[in-house]
Amino acid sequence: MSALSEVALQIASEIRKVNLREDQRIPTSDTFIKELMSLFSREPDELRNILETLRTAKIIFIIKIVLPDDKTSRMNDPGVDAYAYADLKILNDLKYYSEKKLERLYEATYYKKKSPSTITRELFPKIRELNNTPMGRMVNIAVMLEEYIRMMNNNPNEFQEEFRTQAIEDLLL
């Protein structure tokens, strides 16, 4: 196994560790990239490439939670991503966690209590307006986790450990 694939698997392991914590379970690129820079002594662009390779190998999922602003695109603003380890149990736990957080945020903002699915249906059409707000982030995360869970249930063979490890080796050679 190459040194780069070792680093990639260690990064995936870090994401898995964060996903299994009690609080702040969904790492985001605005802080997580800095943590990875200090852990692995690598440049942000190199880390983003490794994360993208992990996504291609179906080891992690990357959720775009803040889209880059059109105005600042000339300044090379990558936006903000969230990372989730591609494991069905972890994704279900993260979905429950994000839905509870979304419920609390919605209740604190609108002083109404609604179910996560109702909140998502109500707010997802307004996602552009909610870009870069805590509510927009949670709506995006909740919707995408639901999609990833559905994808893993529909294609379980694509997410088996042997295939993913081989895919990371092939991609990083």
PDB file of C-alpha atoms in Angstrom:
ATOM      1  CA  MET A   1       0.000   0.000   0.000  1.00  0.00           C
ATOM      2  CA  SER A   2       1.433   3.362  -0.977  1.00  0.00           C
ATOM      3  CA  ALA A   3       2.111   6.149   1.505  1.00  0.00           C
ATOM      4  CA  LEU A   4      -0.564   8.310  -0.113  1.00  0.00           C
ATOM      5  CA  SER A   5      -3.221   5.614   0.219  1.00  0.00           C
ATOM      6  CA  GLU A   6      -2.170   5.154   3.872  1.00  0.00           C
ATOM      7  CA  VAL A   7      -2.750   8.875   4.444  1.00  0.00           C
ATOM      8  CA  ALA A   8      -6.085   8.670   2.608  1.00  0.00           C
ATOM      9  CA  LEU A   9      -7.258   5.783   4.786  1.00  0.00           C
ATOM     10  CA  GLN A  10      -6.107   7.635   7.926  1.00  0.00           C
ATOM     11  CA  ILE A  11      -8.139  10.669   6.823  1.00  0.00           C
ATOM     12  CA  ALA A  12     -11.166   8.397   6.289  1.00  0.00           C
ATOM     13  CA  SER A  13     -10.577   7.000   9.769  1.00  0.00           C
ATOM     14  CA  GLU A  14     -10.501  10.549  11.199  1.00  0.00           C
ATOM     15  CA  ILE A  15     -13.835  11.302   9.520  1.00  0.00           C
ATOM     16  CA  ARG A  16     -15.268   8.079  10.941  1.00  0.00           C
ATOM     17  CA  LYS A  17     -14.034   9.022  14.441  1.00  0.00           C
ATOM     18  CA  VAL A  18     -15.655  12.448  14.240  1.00  0.00           C
ATOM     19  CA  ASN A  19     -18.902  10.931  12.925  1.00  0.00           C
ATOM     20  CA  LEU A  20     -19.033   8.648  15.976  1.00  0.00           C
ATOM     21  CA  ARG A  21     -18.617  11.450  18.547  1.00  0.00           C
ATOM     22  CA  GLU A  22     -21.463  12.630  20.762  1.00  0.00           C
ATOM     23  CA  ASP A  23     -21.530  16.241  19.553  1.00  0.00           C
ATOM     24  CA  GLN A  24     -20.237  18.105  16.482  1.00  0.00           C
ATOM     25  CA  ARG A  25     -20.496  14.823  14.582  1.00  0.00           C
ATOM     26  CA  ILE A  26     -20.345  16.195  11.056  1.00  0.00           C
ATOM     27  CA  PRO A  27     -16.931  17.661  10.179  1.00  0.00           C
ATOM     28  CA  THR A  28     -16.971  20.624   7.812  1.00  0.00           C
ATOM     29  CA  SER A  29     -14.179  21.773   5.534  1.00  0.00           C
ATOM     30  CA  ASP A  30     -13.934  25.225   7.129  1.00  0.00           C
ATOM     31  CA  THR A  31     -12.385  23.674  10.268  1.00  0.00           C
ATOM     32  CA  PHE A  32     -11.623  20.050   9.378  1.00  0.00           C
ATOM     33  CA  ILE A  33      -9.148  20.893   6.588  1.00  0.00           C
ATOM     34  CA  LYS A  34      -7.102  22.911   9.109  1.00  0.00           C
ATOM     35  CA  GLU A  35      -7.100  19.975  11.534  1.00  0.00           C
ATOM     36  CA  LEU A  36      -5.959  17.647   8.746  1.00  0.00           C
ATOM     37  CA  MET A  37      -3.232  20.118   7.750  1.00  0.00           C
ATOM     38  CA  SER A  38      -1.814  19.983  11.267  1.00  0.00           C
ATOM     39  CA  LEU A  39      -2.163  16.194  11.520  1.00  0.00           C
ATOM     40  CA  PHE A  40      -0.685  15.257   8.133  1.00  0.00           C
ATOM     41  CA  SER A  41       1.442  18.302   7.187  1.00  0.00           C
ATOM     42  CA  ARG A  42      -0.169  18.623   3.774  1.00  0.00           C
ATOM     43  CA  GLU A  43      -1.434  21.571   1.714  1.00  0.00           C
ATOM     44  CA  PRO A  44      -5.200  22.285   1.603  1.00  0.00           C
ATOM     45  CA  ASP A  45      -5.405  21.554  -2.135  1.00  0.00           C
ATOM     46  CA  GLU A  46      -3.690  18.195  -1.675  1.00  0.00           C
ATOM     47  CA  LEU A  47      -6.062  17.328   1.188  1.00  0.00           C
ATOM     48  CA  ARG A  48      -9.082  18.301  -0.932  1.00  0.00           C
ATOM     49  CA  ASN A  49      -7.769  16.025  -3.709  1.00  0.00           C
ATOM     50  CA  ILE A  50      -7.372  13.145  -1.246  1.00  0.00           C
ATOM     51  CA  LEU A  51     -10.902  13.742   0.081  1.00  0.00           C
ATOM     52  CA  GLU A  52     -12.220  13.774  -3.487  1.00  0.00           C
ATOM     53  CA  THR A  53     -10.409  10.474  -4.132  1.00  0.00           C
ATOM     54  CA  LEU A  54     -12.013   9.004  -0.994  1.00  0.00           C
ATOM     55  CA  ARG A  55     -15.391  10.135  -2.344  1.00  0.00           C
ATOM     56  CA  THR A  56     -14.709   8.541  -5.736  1.00  0.00           C
ATOM     57  CA  ALA A  57     -13.700   5.288  -3.997  1.00  0.00           C
ATOM     58  CA  LYS A  58     -17.021   5.447  -2.075  1.00  0.00           C
ATOM     59  CA  ILE A  59     -15.298   5.493   1.309  1.00  0.00           C
ATOM     60  CA  ILE A  60     -16.759   8.863   2.311  1.00  0.00           C
ATOM     61  CA  PHE A  61     -19.549  11.141   1.158  1.00  0.00           C
ATOM     62  CA  ILE A  62     -18.985  14.845   0.575  1.00  0.00           C
ATOM     63  CA  ILE A  63     -21.969  17.132   1.121  1.00  0.00           C
ATOM     64  CA  LYS A  64     -21.845  20.652  -0.363  1.00  0.00           C
ATOM     65  CA  ILE A  65     -23.386  22.679   2.463  1.00  0.00           C
ATOM     66  CA  VAL A  66     -22.335  26.181   1.445  1.00  0.00           C
ATOM     67  CA  LEU A  67     -22.079  26.945  -2.225  1.00  0.00           C
ATOM     68  CA  PRO A  68     -19.307  29.312  -3.295  1.00  0.00           C
ATOM     69  CA  ASP A  69     -20.599  32.848  -3.807  1.00  0.00           C
ATOM     70  CA  ASP A  70     -20.693  33.930  -7.431  1.00  0.00           C
ATOM     71  CA  LYS A  71     -19.232  37.283  -6.394  1.00  0.00           C
ATOM     72  CA  THR A  72     -16.240  35.697  -4.681  1.00  0.00           C
ATOM     73  CA  SER A  73     -15.676  32.926  -7.212  1.00  0.00           C
ATOM     74  CA  ARG A  74     -12.874  34.943  -8.737  1.00  0.00           C
ATOM     75  CA  MET A  75     -11.202  34.755  -5.324  1.00  0.00           C
ATOM     76  CA  ASN A  76     -11.295  30.944  -5.576  1.00  0.00           C
ATOM     77  CA  ASP A  77     -13.746  30.384  -2.696  1.00  0.00           C
ATOM     78  CA  PRO A  78     -14.377  26.615  -2.574  1.00  0.00           C
ATOM     79  CA  GLY A  79     -17.499  26.864  -0.393  1.00  0.00           C
ATOM     80  CA  VAL A  80     -17.962  24.554   2.587  1.00  0.00           C
ATOM     81  CA  ASP A  81     -18.281  20.778   2.480  1.00  0.00           C
ATOM     82  CA  ALA A  82     -19.362  18.306   5.148  1.00  0.00           C
ATOM     83  CA  TYR A  83     -17.940  14.801   5.366  1.00  0.00           C
ATOM     84  CA  ALA A  84     -19.630  11.532   6.311  1.00  0.00           C
ATOM     85  CA  TYR A  85     -18.113   8.057   6.419  1.00  0.00           C
ATOM     86  CA  ALA A  86     -19.913   5.689   4.023  1.00  0.00           C
ATOM     87  CA  ASP A  87     -21.325   3.230   6.545  1.00  0.00           C
ATOM     88  CA  LEU A  88     -25.073   2.658   6.827  1.00  0.00           C
ATOM     89  CA  LYS A  89     -25.210   2.644  10.631  1.00  0.00           C
ATOM     90  CA  ILE A  90     -23.118   5.821  10.866  1.00  0.00           C
ATOM     91  CA  LEU A  91     -25.247   7.537   8.200  1.00  0.00           C
ATOM     92  CA  ASN A  92     -28.471   6.627  10.018  1.00  0.00           C
ATOM     93  CA  ASP A  93     -27.048   7.990  13.288  1.00  0.00           C
ATOM     94  CA  LEU A  94     -25.913  11.176  11.527  1.00  0.00           C
ATOM     95  CA  LYS A  95     -29.340  11.562   9.923  1.00  0.00           C
ATOM     96  CA  TYR A  96     -31.038  11.290  13.329  1.00  0.00           C
ATOM     97  CA  TYR A  97     -28.507  13.749  14.806  1.00  0.00           C
ATOM     98  CA  SER A  98     -28.937  16.271  11.974  1.00  0.00           C
ATOM     99  CA  GLU A  99     -32.732  16.029  12.050  1.00  0.00           C
ATOM    100  CA  LYS A 100     -32.791  16.703  15.800  1.00  0.00           C
ATOM    101  CA  LYS A 101     -30.478  19.653  15.303  1.00  0.00           C
ATOM    102  CA  LEU A 102     -32.661  20.927  12.438  1.00  0.00           C
ATOM    103  CA  GLU A 103     -35.778  20.651  14.632  1.00  0.00           C
ATOM    104  CA  ARG A 104     -34.137  22.666  17.420  1.00  0.00           C
ATOM    105  CA  LEU A 105     -32.879  25.315  14.983  1.00  0.00           C
ATOM    106  CA  TYR A 106     -36.286  25.645  13.331  1.00  0.00           C
ATOM    107  CA  GLU A 107     -38.078  25.889  16.670  1.00  0.00           C
ATOM    108  CA  ALA A 108     -35.630  28.529  17.937  1.00  0.00           C
ATOM    109  CA  THR A 109     -35.982  30.553  14.721  1.00  0.00           C
ATOM    110  CA  TYR A 110     -39.701  30.311  13.928  1.00  0.00           C
ATOM    111  CA  TYR A 111     -41.130  29.421  17.380  1.00  0.00           C
ATOM    112  CA  LYS A 112     -43.012  26.496  15.832  1.00  0.00           C
ATOM    113  CA  LYS A 113     -42.523  22.781  16.321  1.00  0.00           C
ATOM    114  CA  LYS A 114     -42.543  20.683  13.135  1.00  0.00           C
ATOM    115  CA  SER A 115     -41.205  17.313  12.073  1.00  0.00           C
ATOM    116  CA  PRO A 116     -37.863  17.197  10.225  1.00  0.00           C
ATOM    117  CA  SER A 117     -39.495  15.994   7.001  1.00  0.00           C
ATOM    118  CA  THR A 118     -41.980  18.893   7.077  1.00  0.00           C
ATOM    119  CA  ILE A 119     -39.198  21.383   7.775  1.00  0.00           C
ATOM    120  CA  THR A 120     -37.125  19.975   4.916  1.00  0.00           C
ATOM    121  CA  ARG A 121     -40.059  20.114   2.492  1.00  0.00           C
ATOM    122  CA  GLU A 122     -40.777  23.699   3.526  1.00  0.00           C
ATOM    123  CA  LEU A 123     -37.208  25.014   3.439  1.00  0.00           C
ATOM    124  CA  PHE A 124     -35.490  23.046   0.670  1.00  0.00           C
ATOM    125  CA  PRO A 125     -37.050  25.144  -2.132  1.00  0.00           C
ATOM    126  CA  LYS A 126     -35.548  28.221  -0.404  1.00  0.00           C
ATOM    127  CA  ILE A 127     -32.087  26.677  -0.074  1.00  0.00           C
ATOM    128  CA  ARG A 128     -30.382  29.408  -2.138  1.00  0.00           C
ATOM    129  CA  GLU A 129     -31.727  32.063   0.257  1.00  0.00           C
ATOM    130  CA  LEU A 130     -30.531  30.012   3.224  1.00  0.00           C
ATOM    131  CA  ASN A 131     -27.012  29.541   1.800  1.00  0.00           C
ATOM    132  CA  ASN A 132     -24.361  29.957   4.509  1.00  0.00           C
ATOM    133  CA  THR A 133     -26.833  30.031   7.410  1.00  0.00           C
ATOM    134  CA  PRO A 134     -26.990  27.389  10.149  1.00  0.00           C
ATOM    135  CA  MET A 135     -30.516  26.488   8.998  1.00  0.00           C
ATOM    136  CA  GLY A 136     -29.419  26.132   5.363  1.00  0.00           C
ATOM    137  CA  ARG A 137     -26.491  23.951   6.376  1.00  0.00           C
ATOM    138  CA  MET A 138     -28.677  21.592   8.407  1.00  0.00           C
ATOM    139  CA  VAL A 139     -31.356  21.342   5.696  1.00  0.00           C
ATOM    140  CA  ASN A 140     -28.678  20.490   3.127  1.00  0.00           C
ATOM    141  CA  ILE A 141     -27.074  17.890   5.396  1.00  0.00           C
ATOM    142  CA  ALA A 142     -30.413  16.254   6.285  1.00  0.00           C
ATOM    143  CA  VAL A 143     -31.503  16.013   2.632  1.00  0.00           C
ATOM    144  CA  MET A 144     -28.180  14.656   1.405  1.00  0.00           C
ATOM    145  CA  LEU A 145     -27.845  12.089   4.206  1.00  0.00           C
ATOM    146  CA  GLU A 146     -31.297  10.788   3.273  1.00  0.00           C
ATOM    147  CA  GLU A 147     -30.143  10.468  -0.353  1.00  0.00           C
ATOM    148  CA  TYR A 148     -26.906   8.707   0.614  1.00  0.00           C
ATOM    149  CA  ILE A 149     -28.786   6.233   2.826  1.00  0.00           C
ATOM    150  CA  ARG A 150     -31.146   5.497  -0.072  1.00  0.00           C
ATOM    151  CA  MET A 151     -28.161   5.063  -2.418  1.00  0.00           C
ATOM    152  CA  MET A 152     -26.417   2.648  -0.025  1.00  0.00           C
ATOM    153  CA  ASN A 153     -29.604   0.608   0.411  1.00  0.00           C
ATOM    154  CA  ASN A 154     -30.130   0.397  -3.359  1.00  0.00           C
ATOM    155  CA  ASN A 155     -26.484  -0.509  -4.185  1.00  0.00           C
ATOM    156  CA  PRO A 156     -25.020  -2.330  -1.158  1.00  0.00           C
ATOM    157  CA  ASN A 157     -22.329  -4.149  -3.188  1.00  0.00           C
ATOM    158  CA  GLU A 158     -20.676  -0.881  -4.239  1.00  0.00           C
ATOM    159  CA  PHE A 159     -19.893  -0.063  -0.608  1.00  0.00           C
ATOM    160  CA  GLN A 160     -18.211  -3.297   0.503  1.00  0.00           C
ATOM    161  CA  GLU A 161     -14.855  -2.808   2.208  1.00  0.00           C
ATOM    162  CA  GLU A 162     -12.788  -4.940  -0.203  1.00  0.00           C
ATOM    163  CA  PHE A 163     -13.977  -3.011  -3.250  1.00  0.00           C
ATOM    164  CA  ARG A 164     -13.426   0.349  -1.587  1.00  0.00           C
ATOM    165  CA  THR A 165      -9.874  -0.473  -0.480  1.00  0.00           C
ATOM    166  CA  GLN A 166      -9.018  -1.734  -3.965  1.00  0.00           C
ATOM    167  CA  ALA A 167     -10.591   1.378  -5.523  1.00  0.00           C
ATOM    168  CA  ILE A 168      -8.475   3.696  -3.352  1.00  0.00           C
ATOM    169  CA  GLU A 169      -5.338   1.782  -4.373  1.00  0.00           C
ATOM    170  CA  ASP A 170      -6.239   2.034  -8.061  1.00  0.00           C
ATOM    171  CA  LEU A 171      -7.084   5.735  -7.849  1.00  0.00           C
ATOM    172  CA  LEU A 172      -3.927   6.745  -5.988  1.00  0.00           C
ATOM    173  CA  LEU A 173      -1.415   4.849  -8.129  1.00  0.00           C
TER     174      LEU A 173
END
